[in-house]
Amino acid sequence: MKRTICIRHGFFAALLLVGLILPAGARAEESGRLAGIDQALEASALPQAEQAAVRTRAAAAIQAGLPAEDVAIIVTRGLGRGVDGETIGRFLDAGLQVTGAGLSAGPVLDRIEQGLAKGVAPDRIAAASTGLAEKMQAARPIVDDLIGRGLKPKQNTERDSAIGSSARALEKGIVPEDMAALGMAVRNGGGSLTLFARAADTTTYFAGSGMSPATAARLVRRAVEKGFTMRDLDNMIKQMDADLRRGTRAEDAAARMDRDTMQHDRERGRQDMTIDRGRGAGSGVGGRGR
């Protein structure tokens, strides 16, 4: 009987030891990831209770799937800018909103980090990041429908990139129907999901430069339909930037680029005709030889 009691005591002691060791290991790992955050919190002017709340929310965000490095950047940079604990929590919540929907938090976290780096007002950063998170959820069915229609991603990151680019276009007032039409133009021309993302970014740039969303969407869609490549789209952005620097109105610049697009199509048509005539001449020579 005594032996049985001793065995049981030893067993429970072992369980207790294991129970103590595992949490300690987990705590050590968590402490390592939060070390920089702890230092920033201690150096901040936040009250102790608010420091503890920020640390808890940061740890929870990491456990929920946000990259530890991004969480550390957001918290430390936010504290350095004098952002209060509640607003830092709103930053993290925006990232969690996206991961909770099964999407990559990268675009939202990048926006927060860039906003903090540029000294944007914290409330504006929080509103903008939350807005982007919502637009990403609206963009997902557009991109997934395009993928279902044959615009397949070649790499895992292509879908995330396309969703982020589409979301930013939606933020600028591009309607979902125009985004879907742009995607179909890319697909029908044999383009890739990466080209679609670049086209969406180009549309966003134009709409953000003063061009109406409808004009921006139509201009880029027509360019894609005419066979424009990613380099061509980049050149359109450069030309638009140069026009704006000269004081040209965005809509006037759009009209000029529309004419350039038609010229690009005519030149390509002439090249195709030259090639066809060359092939025809070759056939004629062969016929005479026979």
PDB file of N, CA and C in Angstrom, residues 140-198:
ATOM      1  N   ARG A 140     -11.562  39.678 -52.788  1.00  0.00           N
ATOM      2  CA  ARG A 140     -11.296  38.234 -52.880  1.00  0.00           C
ATOM      3  C   ARG A 140     -12.215  37.510 -53.864  1.00  0.00           C
ATOM      4  N   PRO A 141     -13.552  37.693 -53.820  1.00  0.00           N
ATOM      5  CA  PRO A 141     -14.387  36.962 -54.787  1.00  0.00           C
ATOM      6  C   PRO A 141     -14.125  37.354 -56.232  1.00  0.00           C
ATOM      7  N   ILE A 142     -13.704  38.604 -56.459  1.00  0.00           N
ATOM      8  CA  ILE A 142     -13.382  39.031 -57.829  1.00  0.00           C
ATOM      9  C   ILE A 142     -12.194  38.241 -58.345  1.00  0.00           C
ATOM     10  N   VAL A 143     -11.138  38.173 -57.540  1.00  0.00           N
ATOM     11  CA  VAL A 143      -9.921  37.466 -57.948  1.00  0.00           C
ATOM     12  C   VAL A 143     -10.173  35.964 -58.050  1.00  0.00           C
ATOM     13  N   ASP A 144     -10.879  35.416 -57.086  1.00  0.00           N
ATOM     14  CA  ASP A 144     -11.138  33.972 -57.109  1.00  0.00           C
ATOM     15  C   ASP A 144     -11.999  33.582 -58.300  1.00  0.00           C
ATOM     16  N   ASP A 145     -12.912  34.466 -58.706  1.00  0.00           N
ATOM     17  CA  ASP A 145     -13.724  34.182 -59.888  1.00  0.00           C
ATOM     18  C   ASP A 145     -12.852  34.184 -61.140  1.00  0.00           C
ATOM     19  N   LEU A 146     -11.908  35.118 -61.215  1.00  0.00           N
ATOM     20  CA  LEU A 146     -10.993  35.156 -62.359  1.00  0.00           C
ATOM     21  C   LEU A 146     -10.125  33.904 -62.405  1.00  0.00           C
ATOM     22  N   ILE A 147      -9.689  33.465 -61.230  1.00  0.00           N
ATOM     23  CA  ILE A 147      -8.890  32.233 -61.176  1.00  0.00           C
ATOM     24  C   ILE A 147      -9.732  31.056 -61.654  1.00  0.00           C
ATOM     25  N   GLY A 148     -11.004  31.027 -61.226  1.00  0.00           N
ATOM     26  CA  GLY A 148     -11.896  29.960 -61.658  1.00  0.00           C
ATOM     27  C   GLY A 148     -12.165  29.973 -63.150  1.00  0.00           C
ATOM     28  N   ARG A 149     -12.028  31.150 -63.761  1.00  0.00           N
ATOM     29  CA  ARG A 149     -12.252  31.287 -65.207  1.00  0.00           C
ATOM     30  C   ARG A 149     -10.980  31.068 -66.027  1.00  0.00           C
ATOM     31  N   GLY A 150      -9.921  30.702 -65.352  1.00  0.00           N
ATOM     32  CA  GLY A 150      -8.712  30.321 -66.089  1.00  0.00           C
ATOM     33  C   GLY A 150      -7.497  31.184 -65.867  1.00  0.00           C
ATOM     34  N   LEU A 151      -7.617  32.272 -65.091  1.00  0.00           N
ATOM     35  CA  LEU A 151      -6.467  33.132 -64.839  1.00  0.00           C
ATOM     36  C   LEU A 151      -5.704  32.575 -63.632  1.00  0.00           C
ATOM     37  N   LYS A 152      -5.024  31.463 -63.861  1.00  0.00           N
ATOM     38  CA  LYS A 152      -4.421  30.702 -62.765  1.00  0.00           C
ATOM     39  C   LYS A 152      -3.128  31.351 -62.255  1.00  0.00           C
ATOM     40  N   PRO A 153      -2.936  31.345 -60.929  1.00  0.00           N
ATOM     41  CA  PRO A 153      -1.665  31.841 -60.378  1.00  0.00           C
ATOM     42  C   PRO A 153      -0.562  30.818 -60.598  1.00  0.00           C
ATOM     43  N   LYS A 154       0.627  31.292 -60.919  1.00  0.00           N
ATOM     44  CA  LYS A 154       1.763  30.394 -61.103  1.00  0.00           C
ATOM     45  C   LYS A 154       2.527  30.203 -59.791  1.00  0.00           C
ATOM     46  N   GLN A 155       2.365  31.139 -58.879  1.00  0.00           N
ATOM     47  CA  GLN A 155       2.987  31.054 -57.564  1.00  0.00           C
ATOM     48  C   GLN A 155       1.944  31.365 -56.504  1.00  0.00           C
ATOM     49  N   ASN A 156       2.168  30.883 -55.287  1.00  0.00           N
ATOM     50  CA  ASN A 156       1.202  31.075 -54.220  1.00  0.00           C
ATOM     51  C   ASN A 156       0.980  32.550 -53.895  1.00  0.00           C
ATOM     52  N   THR A 157       2.017  33.361 -54.080  1.00  0.00           N
ATOM     53  CA  THR A 157       1.911  34.769 -53.715  1.00  0.00           C
ATOM     54  C   THR A 157       1.123  35.586 -54.729  1.00  0.00           C
ATOM     55  N   GLU A 158       0.897  35.057 -55.923  1.00  0.00           N
ATOM     56  CA  GLU A 158       0.222  35.826 -56.964  1.00  0.00           C
ATOM     57  C   GLU A 158      -1.211  36.160 -56.592  1.00  0.00           C
ATOM     58  N   ARG A 159      -1.899  35.217 -55.981  1.00  0.00           N
ATOM     59  CA  ARG A 159      -3.292  35.472 -55.577  1.00  0.00           C
ATOM     60  C   ARG A 159      -3.340  36.571 -54.529  1.00  0.00           C
ATOM     61  N   ASP A 160      -2.468  36.490 -53.529  1.00  0.00           N
ATOM     62  CA  ASP A 160      -2.434  37.517 -52.485  1.00  0.00           C
ATOM     63  C   ASP A 160      -2.138  38.888 -53.082  1.00  0.00           C
ATOM     64  N   SER A 161      -1.189  38.934 -54.013  1.00  0.00           N
ATOM     65  CA  SER A 161      -0.826  40.195 -54.652  1.00  0.00           C
ATOM     66  C   SER A 161      -1.999  40.761 -55.450  1.00  0.00           C
ATOM     67  N   ALA A 162      -2.700  39.889 -56.182  1.00  0.00           N
ATOM     68  CA  ALA A 162      -3.838  40.337 -56.985  1.00  0.00           C
ATOM     69  C   ALA A 162      -4.964  40.855 -56.098  1.00  0.00           C
ATOM     70  N   ILE A 163      -5.191  40.203 -54.966  1.00  0.00           N
ATOM     71  CA  ILE A 163      -6.242  40.659 -54.044  1.00  0.00           C
ATOM     72  C   ILE A 163      -5.870  42.021 -53.461  1.00  0.00           C
ATOM     73  N   GLY A 164      -4.615  42.180 -53.061  1.00  0.00           N
ATOM     74  CA  GLY A 164      -4.178  43.463 -52.517  1.00  0.00           C
ATOM     75  C   GLY A 164      -4.290  44.585 -53.534  1.00  0.00           C
ATOM     76  N   SER A 165      -3.867  44.315 -54.771  1.00  0.00           N
ATOM     77  CA  SER A 165      -3.939  45.338 -55.822  1.00  0.00           C
ATOM     78  C   SER A 165      -5.384  45.692 -56.149  1.00  0.00           C
ATOM     79  N   SER A 166      -6.240  44.683 -56.211  1.00  0.00           N
ATOM     80  CA  SER A 166      -7.659  44.933 -56.489  1.00  0.00           C
ATOM     81  C   SER A 166      -8.302  45.736 -55.372  1.00  0.00           C
ATOM     82  N   ALA A 167      -7.934  45.416 -54.134  1.00  0.00           N
ATOM     83  CA  ALA A 167      -8.498  46.137 -52.989  1.00  0.00           C
ATOM     84  C   ALA A 167      -8.137  47.617 -53.037  1.00  0.00           C
ATOM     85  N   ARG A 168      -6.892  47.911 -53.384  1.00  0.00           N
ATOM     86  CA  ARG A 168      -6.473  49.325 -53.472  1.00  0.00           C
ATOM     87  C   ARG A 168      -7.215  50.044 -54.600  1.00  0.00           C
ATOM     88  N   ALA A 169      -7.503  49.324 -55.686  1.00  0.00           N
ATOM     89  CA  ALA A 169      -8.279  49.927 -56.779  1.00  0.00           C
ATOM     90  C   ALA A 169      -9.709  50.214 -56.316  1.00  0.00           C
ATOM     91  N   LEU A 170     -10.290  49.289 -55.581  1.00  0.00           N
ATOM     92  CA  LEU A 170     -11.641  49.503 -55.058  1.00  0.00           C
ATOM     93  C   LEU A 170     -11.677  50.706 -54.120  1.00  0.00           C
ATOM     94  N   GLU A 171     -10.603  50.901 -53.375  1.00  0.00           N
ATOM     95  CA  GLU A 171     -10.523  52.066 -52.482  1.00  0.00           C
ATOM     96  C   GLU A 171     -10.612  53.372 -53.260  1.00  0.00           C
ATOM     97  N   LYS A 172     -10.113  53.372 -54.484  1.00  0.00           N
ATOM     98  CA  LYS A 172     -10.096  54.594 -55.300  1.00  0.00           C
ATOM     99  C   LYS A 172     -11.386  54.780 -56.101  1.00  0.00           C
ATOM    100  N   GLY A 173     -12.362  53.943 -55.819  1.00  0.00           N
ATOM    101  CA  GLY A 173     -13.657  54.124 -56.469  1.00  0.00           C
ATOM    102  C   GLY A 173     -13.889  53.278 -57.703  1.00  0.00           C
ATOM    103  N   ILE A 174     -12.936  52.415 -58.055  1.00  0.00           N
ATOM    104  CA  ILE A 174     -13.143  51.505 -59.187  1.00  0.00           C
ATOM    105  C   ILE A 174     -14.213  50.490 -58.774  1.00  0.00           C
ATOM    106  N   VAL A 175     -15.242  50.349 -59.568  1.00  0.00           N
ATOM    107  CA  VAL A 175     -16.337  49.453 -59.194  1.00  0.00           C
ATOM    108  C   VAL A 175     -15.949  48.006 -59.488  1.00  0.00           C
ATOM    109  N   PRO A 176     -16.503  47.059 -58.726  1.00  0.00           N
ATOM    110  CA  PRO A 176     -16.156  45.644 -58.917  1.00  0.00           C
ATOM    111  C   PRO A 176     -16.358  45.156 -60.347  1.00  0.00           C
ATOM    112  N   GLU A 177     -17.396  45.658 -61.010  1.00  0.00           N
ATOM    113  CA  GLU A 177     -17.654  45.235 -62.391  1.00  0.00           C
ATOM    114  C   GLU A 177     -16.506  45.609 -63.317  1.00  0.00           C
ATOM    115  N   ASP A 178     -15.932  46.795 -63.121  1.00  0.00           N
ATOM    116  CA  ASP A 178     -14.799  47.218 -63.947  1.00  0.00           C
ATOM    117  C   ASP A 178     -13.548  46.404 -63.627  1.00  0.00           C
ATOM    118  N   MET A 179     -13.376  46.036 -62.363  1.00  0.00           N
ATOM    119  CA  MET A 179     -12.239  45.195 -62.002  1.00  0.00           C
ATOM    120  C   MET A 179     -12.365  43.815 -62.644  1.00  0.00           C
ATOM    121  N   ALA A 180     -13.581  43.278 -62.634  1.00  0.00           N
ATOM    122  CA  ALA A 180     -13.802  41.971 -63.255  1.00  0.00           C
ATOM    123  C   ALA A 180     -13.571  42.046 -64.758  1.00  0.00           C
ATOM    124  N   ALA A 181     -14.022  43.143 -65.386  1.00  0.00           N
ATOM    125  CA  ALA A 181     -13.823  43.309 -66.833  1.00  0.00           C
ATOM    126  C   ALA A 181     -12.341  43.424 -67.168  1.00  0.00           C
ATOM    127  N   LEU A 182     -11.592  44.108 -66.321  1.00  0.00           N
ATOM    128  CA  LEU A 182     -10.146  44.218 -66.529  1.00  0.00           C
ATOM    129  C   LEU A 182      -9.501  42.837 -66.458  1.00  0.00           C
ATOM    130  N   GLY A 183      -9.923  42.056 -65.484  1.00  0.00           N
ATOM    131  CA  GLY A 183      -9.381  40.703 -65.351  1.00  0.00           C
ATOM    132  C   GLY A 183      -9.699  39.828 -66.553  1.00  0.00           C
ATOM    133  N   MET A 184     -10.900  39.960 -67.083  1.00  0.00           N
ATOM    134  CA  MET A 184     -11.277  39.168 -68.253  1.00  0.00           C
ATOM    135  C   MET A 184     -10.489  39.606 -69.482  1.00  0.00           C
ATOM    136  N   ALA A 185     -10.177  40.902 -69.566  1.00  0.00           N
ATOM    137  CA  ALA A 185      -9.357  41.376 -70.684  1.00  0.00           C
ATOM    138  C   ALA A 185      -7.965  40.771 -70.611  1.00  0.00           C
ATOM    139  N   VAL A 186      -7.432  40.667 -69.402  1.00  0.00           N
ATOM    140  CA  VAL A 186      -6.120  40.039 -69.222  1.00  0.00           C
ATOM    141  C   VAL A 186      -6.198  38.567 -69.603  1.00  0.00           C
ATOM    142  N   ARG A 187      -7.225  37.893 -69.136  1.00  0.00           N
ATOM    143  CA  ARG A 187      -7.365  36.464 -69.438  1.00  0.00           C
ATOM    144  C   ARG A 187      -7.535  36.223 -70.932  1.00  0.00           C
ATOM    145  N   ASN A 188      -8.399  37.006 -71.557  1.00  0.00           N
ATOM    146  CA  ASN A 188      -8.658  36.813 -72.988  1.00  0.00           C
ATOM    147  C   ASN A 188      -7.415  37.087 -73.830  1.00  0.00           C
ATOM    148  N   GLY A 189      -6.518  37.937 -73.336  1.00  0.00           N
ATOM    149  CA  GLY A 189      -5.286  38.223 -74.068  1.00  0.00           C
ATOM    150  C   GLY A 189      -4.163  37.264 -73.726  1.00  0.00           C
ATOM    151  N   GLY A 190      -4.459  36.231 -72.937  1.00  0.00           N
ATOM    152  CA  GLY A 190      -3.436  35.255 -72.576  1.00  0.00           C
ATOM    153  C   GLY A 190      -2.480  35.748 -71.510  1.00  0.00           C
ATOM    154  N   GLY A 191      -2.883  36.786 -70.762  1.00  0.00           N
ATOM    155  CA  GLY A 191      -2.022  37.335 -69.723  1.00  0.00           C
ATOM    156  C   GLY A 191      -2.043  36.517 -68.442  1.00  0.00           C
ATOM    157  N   SER A 192      -1.318  37.000 -67.469  1.00  0.00           N
ATOM    158  CA  SER A 192      -1.169  36.289 -66.201  1.00  0.00           C
ATOM    159  C   SER A 192      -1.850  37.052 -65.076  1.00  0.00           C
ATOM    160  N   LEU A 193      -1.955  36.401 -63.922  1.00  0.00           N
ATOM    161  CA  LEU A 193      -2.514  37.048 -62.744  1.00  0.00           C
ATOM    162  C   LEU A 193      -1.604  38.193 -62.284  1.00  0.00           C
ATOM    163  N   THR A 194      -0.308  38.046 -62.549  1.00  0.00           N
ATOM    164  CA  THR A 194       0.640  39.113 -62.221  1.00  0.00           C
ATOM    165  C   THR A 194       0.376  40.342 -63.090  1.00  0.00           C
ATOM    166  N   LEU A 195       0.081  40.131 -64.370  1.00  0.00           N
ATOM    167  CA  LEU A 195      -0.262  41.249 -65.252  1.00  0.00           C
ATOM    168  C   LEU A 195      -1.546  41.917 -64.780  1.00  0.00           C
ATOM    169  N   PHE A 196      -2.502  41.135 -64.330  1.00  0.00           N
ATOM    170  CA  PHE A 196      -3.747  41.706 -63.807  1.00  0.00           C
ATOM    171  C   PHE A 196      -3.458  42.593 -62.599  1.00  0.00           C
ATOM    172  N   ALA A 197      -2.597  42.119 -61.694  1.00  0.00           N
ATOM    173  CA  ALA A 197      -2.251  42.916 -60.511  1.00  0.00           C
ATOM    174  C   ALA A 197      -1.598  44.230 -60.922  1.00  0.00           C
ATOM    175  N   ARG A 198      -0.701  44.174 -61.936  1.00  0.00           N
ATOM    176  CA  ARG A 198      -0.038  45.392 -62.390  1.00  0.00           C
ATOM    177  C   ARG A 198      -1.049  46.336 -63.048  1.00  0.00           C
TER     178      ARG A 198
END
